[in-house]
Coordinates of C-alpha atoms in Angstrom, one line a residue:
X1 CA 16.5 -18.2 -15.6
X2 CA 18.1 -17.1 -11.3
X3 CA 14.9 -15.4 -8.9
X4 CA 16.3 -11.3 -9.8
X5 CA 16.0 -12.4 -14.4
X6 CA 12.2 -14.2 -13.1
X7 CA 11.3 -11.0 -11.1
X8 CA 12.4 -8.9 -13.6
X9 CA 10.3 -10.3 -15.9
X10 CA 7.4 -9.7 -13.8
X11 CA 8.5 -6.4 -13.3
X12 CA 8.7 -5.1 -16.6
X13 CA 4.6 -7.1 -16.7
X14 CA 3.8 -5.1 -14.3
X15 CA 5.2 -1.7 -15.5
X16 CA 2.8 -2.5 -18.9
X17 CA 0.2 -3.4 -16.7
X18 CA 0.3 0.5 -14.7
X19 CA 1.3 2.2 -17.7
X20 CA -2.2 0.9 -19.7
X21 CA -4.4 3.6 -20.9
X22 CA -7.8 2.9 -19.1
X23 CA -10.2 1.2 -20.8
X24 CA -13.7 2.0 -22.7
X25 CA -15.9 -0.1 -19.2
X26 CA -13.5 2.2 -16.3
X27 CA -14.3 4.7 -18.2
X28 CA -18.3 3.7 -17.1
X29 CA -17.4 2.5 -14.7
X30 CA -15.6 6.2 -12.9
X31 CA -17.7 8.6 -14.9
X32 CA -21.4 6.0 -12.8
X33 CA -20.0 6.3 -9.5
X34 CA -18.9 10.1 -9.9
X35 CA -22.1 10.3 -10.7
X36 CA -22.6 8.5 -7.5
X37 CA -20.6 10.6 -5.8
X38 CA -22.1 14.3 -6.4
X39 CA -24.8 13.0 -5.2
X40 CA -23.7 12.7 -1.7
X41 CA -23.5 16.0 0.7
X42 CA -20.0 17.8 0.7
X43 CA -19.9 18.2 4.4
X44 CA -19.9 13.4 4.1
X45 CA -17.1 13.6 1.6
X46 CA -15.1 16.2 3.5
X47 CA -16.0 14.0 6.4
X48 CA -14.4 10.6 5.1
X49 CA -11.2 12.2 4.4
X50 CA -10.4 13.6 8.1
X51 CA -11.6 10.9 8.8
X52 CA -8.5 8.8 6.1
X53 CA -6.3 11.9 6.8
X54 CA -6.7 11.2 10.3
X55 CA -5.9 7.0 10.5
X56 CA -2.8 7.8 8.0
X57 CA -1.0 11.0 8.8
X58 CA -1.2 8.4 12.4
X59 CA -0.1 5.6 10.7
X60 CA 2.4 7.9 9.4
X61 CA 3.7 9.3 12.6
X62 CA 2.8 7.3 15.1
X63 CA 5.6 4.9 16.8
X64 CA 3.6 2.3 17.5
X65 CA 4.1 1.4 13.4
X66 CA 8.0 3.1 13.3
X67 CA 10.0 2.0 16.2
X68 CA 9.6 -2.3 15.9
X69 CA 10.3 -2.2 11.9
X70 CA 13.9 -2.2 11.6
X71 CA 15.2 -2.1 8.3
X72 CA 16.7 -6.3 7.1
X73 CA 20.3 -4.7 5.4
X74 CA 22.2 -8.3 5.1
X75 CA 19.7 -11.0 3.2
X76 CA 18.9 -12.0 -0.2
X77 CA 16.7 -10.7 -2.4
X78 CA 15.2 -14.0 -2.7
X79 CA 15.5 -14.5 1.6
X80 CA 14.0 -11.1 1.6
X81 CA 11.2 -12.2 -1.2
X82 CA 10.6 -15.5 1.3
X83 CA 9.8 -13.6 4.3
X84 CA 7.5 -10.9 2.3
X85 CA 5.2 -13.5 1.1
X86 CA 5.3 -15.1 3.9
X87 CA 4.1 -11.7 6.0
X88 CA 1.3 -11.0 2.8
X89 CA 0.0 -13.9 4.0
X90 CA -0.1 -13.8 7.2
X91 CA -1.3 -10.1 7.3
X92 CA -4.3 -12.2 4.7
X93 CA -5.5 -14.5 7.1
X94 CA -5.2 -12.1 10.4
X95 CA -7.7 -9.3 7.6
X96 CA -10.3 -12.3 7.2
X97 CA -10.2 -13.8 10.3
X98 CA -11.4 -9.7 11.5
X99 CA -13.0 -9.0 7.7
X100 CA -15.5 -12.6 9.0
X101 CA -16.7 -11.6 12.6
X102 CA -17.5 -7.9 11.5
X103 CA -19.1 -8.5 8.6
X104 CA -20.8 -11.9 11.0
X105 CA -22.1 -8.5 13.6
X106 CA -24.1 -6.4 11.5
X107 CA -24.4 -2.5 10.2
X108 CA -22.4 -1.0 12.5
X109 CA -19.6 -4.1 13.3
X110 CA -19.2 -4.1 9.5
X111 CA -18.5 0.6 9.2
X112 CA -15.8 -0.4 12.2
X113 CA -14.1 -2.6 9.8
X114 CA -13.5 0.8 7.8
X115 CA -10.2 1.6 10.0
X116 CA -9.2 -1.1 11.7
X117 CA -8.7 -3.0 7.6
X118 CA -6.9 0.6 7.2
X119 CA -4.5 0.1 10.2
X120 CA -3.6 -4.0 9.5
X121 CA -2.4 -2.5 6.2
X122 CA -0.8 0.2 7.1
X123 CA 0.7 -1.8 8.8
X124 CA 1.7 -4.5 6.2
X125 CA 4.0 -1.8 4.6
X126 CA 5.6 -0.4 7.4
X127 CA 6.6 -4.2 7.5
X128 CA 7.6 -4.8 3.8
X129 CA 9.6 -1.9 3.7
X130 CA 12.0 -2.8 6.3
X131 CA 12.1 -6.2 5.3
X132 CA 13.3 -5.1 2.3
X133 CA 15.6 -2.6 3.9
X134 CA 14.3 0.0 3.8
X135 CA 14.4 2.7 7.2
X136 CA 10.3 3.2 7.9
X137 CA 11.5 6.0 10.4
X138 CA 12.8 8.2 7.0
X139 CA 9.9 10.4 6.3
X140 CA 10.8 9.7 2.7
X141 CA 10.3 5.9 2.8
X142 CA 6.9 6.5 4.6
X143 CA 6.0 8.9 1.6
X144 CA 6.3 6.4 -0.3
X145 CA 4.3 3.2 1.4
X146 CA 1.4 6.6 1.3
X147 CA 2.0 7.0 -3.3
X148 CA 2.1 2.7 -3.2
X149 CA -1.3 2.3 -0.8
X150 CA -3.1 4.3 -3.7
X151 CA -1.3 2.7 -6.1
X152 CA -3.1 -1.0 -4.9
X153 CA -6.4 1.2 -4.3
X154 CA -6.9 3.3 -7.3
X155 CA -9.4 3.2 -11.0
X156 CA -6.8 2.6 -14.2
X157 CA -7.0 6.0 -14.6
X158 CA -5.6 7.8 -11.1
X159 CA -3.6 4.1 -10.4
X160 CA -1.2 5.6 -13.7
X161 CA -0.4 8.7 -12.1
X162 CA 0.5 7.6 -8.9
X163 CA 2.8 5.2 -10.5
X164 CA 4.3 7.9 -12.4
X165 CA 5.4 9.3 -9.2
X166 CA 6.8 6.3 -7.5
X167 CA 8.8 5.8 -11.1
X168 CA 12.2 7.2 -11.1
X169 CA 11.9 6.9 -7.1
X170 CA 15.1 8.6 -6.7
X171 CA 15.2 11.5 -9.4
X172 CA 11.7 12.7 -7.9
X173 CA 12.4 13.2 -4.2
X174 CA 13.5 17.5 -5.0
X175 CA 9.4 17.5 -5.9
X176 CA 7.7 15.7 -3.3
X177 CA 6.5 17.3 -0.8
X178 CA 7.2 18.3 1.9
X179 CA 3.7 18.1 4.6
X180 CA 1.5 15.7 4.6
X181 CA -1.1 18.2 4.7
X182 CA -1.1 19.2 1.2
X183 CA -1.9 15.7 -0.8
X184 CA -4.9 15.7 -2.3
X185 CA -6.0 13.7 0.7
X186 CA -10.0 14.0 -0.8
X187 CA -9.2 12.4 -3.8
X188 CA -7.4 10.2 -1.6
X189 CA -10.1 8.7 -0.1
X190 CA -13.0 9.3 -3.6
X191 CA -10.4 6.0 -5.3
X192 CA -9.5 3.9 -1.7
X193 CA -13.5 4.1 -1.0
X194 CA -15.4 3.2 -4.6
X195 CA -11.8 1.0 -5.2
X196 CA -13.6 -1.2 -1.6
X197 CA -16.8 -0.1 -2.3
X198 CA -17.9 -2.7 -4.4
X199 CA -16.9 -5.9 -2.1
X200 CA -17.1 -4.2 1.5
X201 CA -21.3 -3.4 0.5
X202 CA -21.4 -7.0 0.3
X203 CA -20.7 -7.4 3.7
X204 CA -23.3 -5.2 4.9
X205 CA -25.8 -8.2 4.1
X206 CA -27.7 -10.2 6.7
X207 CA -26.6 -14.1 6.1
X208 CA -23.9 -14.0 4.0
X209 CA -21.8 -10.5 5.6
X210 CA -19.1 -12.8 7.0
X211 CA -18.3 -14.8 4.4
X212 CA -18.2 -11.6 2.2
X213 CA -15.9 -10.2 5.0
X214 CA -13.4 -12.1 4.7
X215 CA -12.5 -12.7 1.0
X216 CA -12.7 -9.2 0.6
X217 CA -10.2 -8.1 3.1
X218 CA -8.3 -11.1 1.5
X219 CA -8.4 -10.6 -1.1
X220 CA -7.8 -6.0 -1.1
X221 CA -4.5 -7.3 1.6
X222 CA -3.1 -9.9 -0.7
X223 CA -3.3 -7.3 -3.7
X224 CA -2.0 -4.3 -1.5
X225 CA 1.0 -6.4 -0.5
X226 CA 1.8 -7.5 -4.4
X227 CA 1.7 -3.9 -5.2
X228 CA 4.6 -3.1 -2.5
X229 CA 6.6 -5.9 -4.0
X230 CA 7.0 -4.1 -7.7
X231 CA 7.0 -1.3 -5.7
X232 CA 10.7 -2.7 -4.4
X233 CA 11.4 -3.9 -7.1
X234 CA 11.8 -0.6 -9.0
X235 CA 13.6 0.4 -6.8
X236 CA 16.4 -2.6 -6.5
X237 CA 16.0 -3.8 -9.7
X238 CA 17.4 -0.2 -11.4

């Protein structure tokens, strides 16, 4: 079995996982989180939504993230994925170090970790896209990154809906939102926040906050990197 056959099998298992219907436990967890969200004032939801929207829009359109990542065109898939895995590992270590420092710094430092971590994650996505040979200066490619971000940090119910956007991507280009302001930012921020809540809330605890922050950041970045790999395999292995 060659490398391409091996990862094609991995991809098929991943696609089945993305299409799974929410389990009974998933539904209970989702309903519980919705109940908690209902007690949070709308102005707080709005503030968080605006924060995430502005941060991600800044990343999507910021020259810092686009000009330094030229697509790698002449490269075998084995070579590409070796570099991608190395890149993910490097970013996991960077995120773990950052999470450990902010986790040890108490509540305010831990809160500062939130926007920093998003920046690290989006920077990783840009580098992965370039290594797979896609031009991140293209608006549609940046939009693809945003869907990957959503896919990695959504509940099973939300994940299935986002996966439908990514599957057969080229056939859906004509129906994509032409402006990021048309994206459902509130749903995006709620899914993202709900996904990381349990892991990141423990980061606020005294004594263990540094260790929890390091582990949580490492795992969250690893999850994003692995999701991105499968999303790009889906386009390359058609």
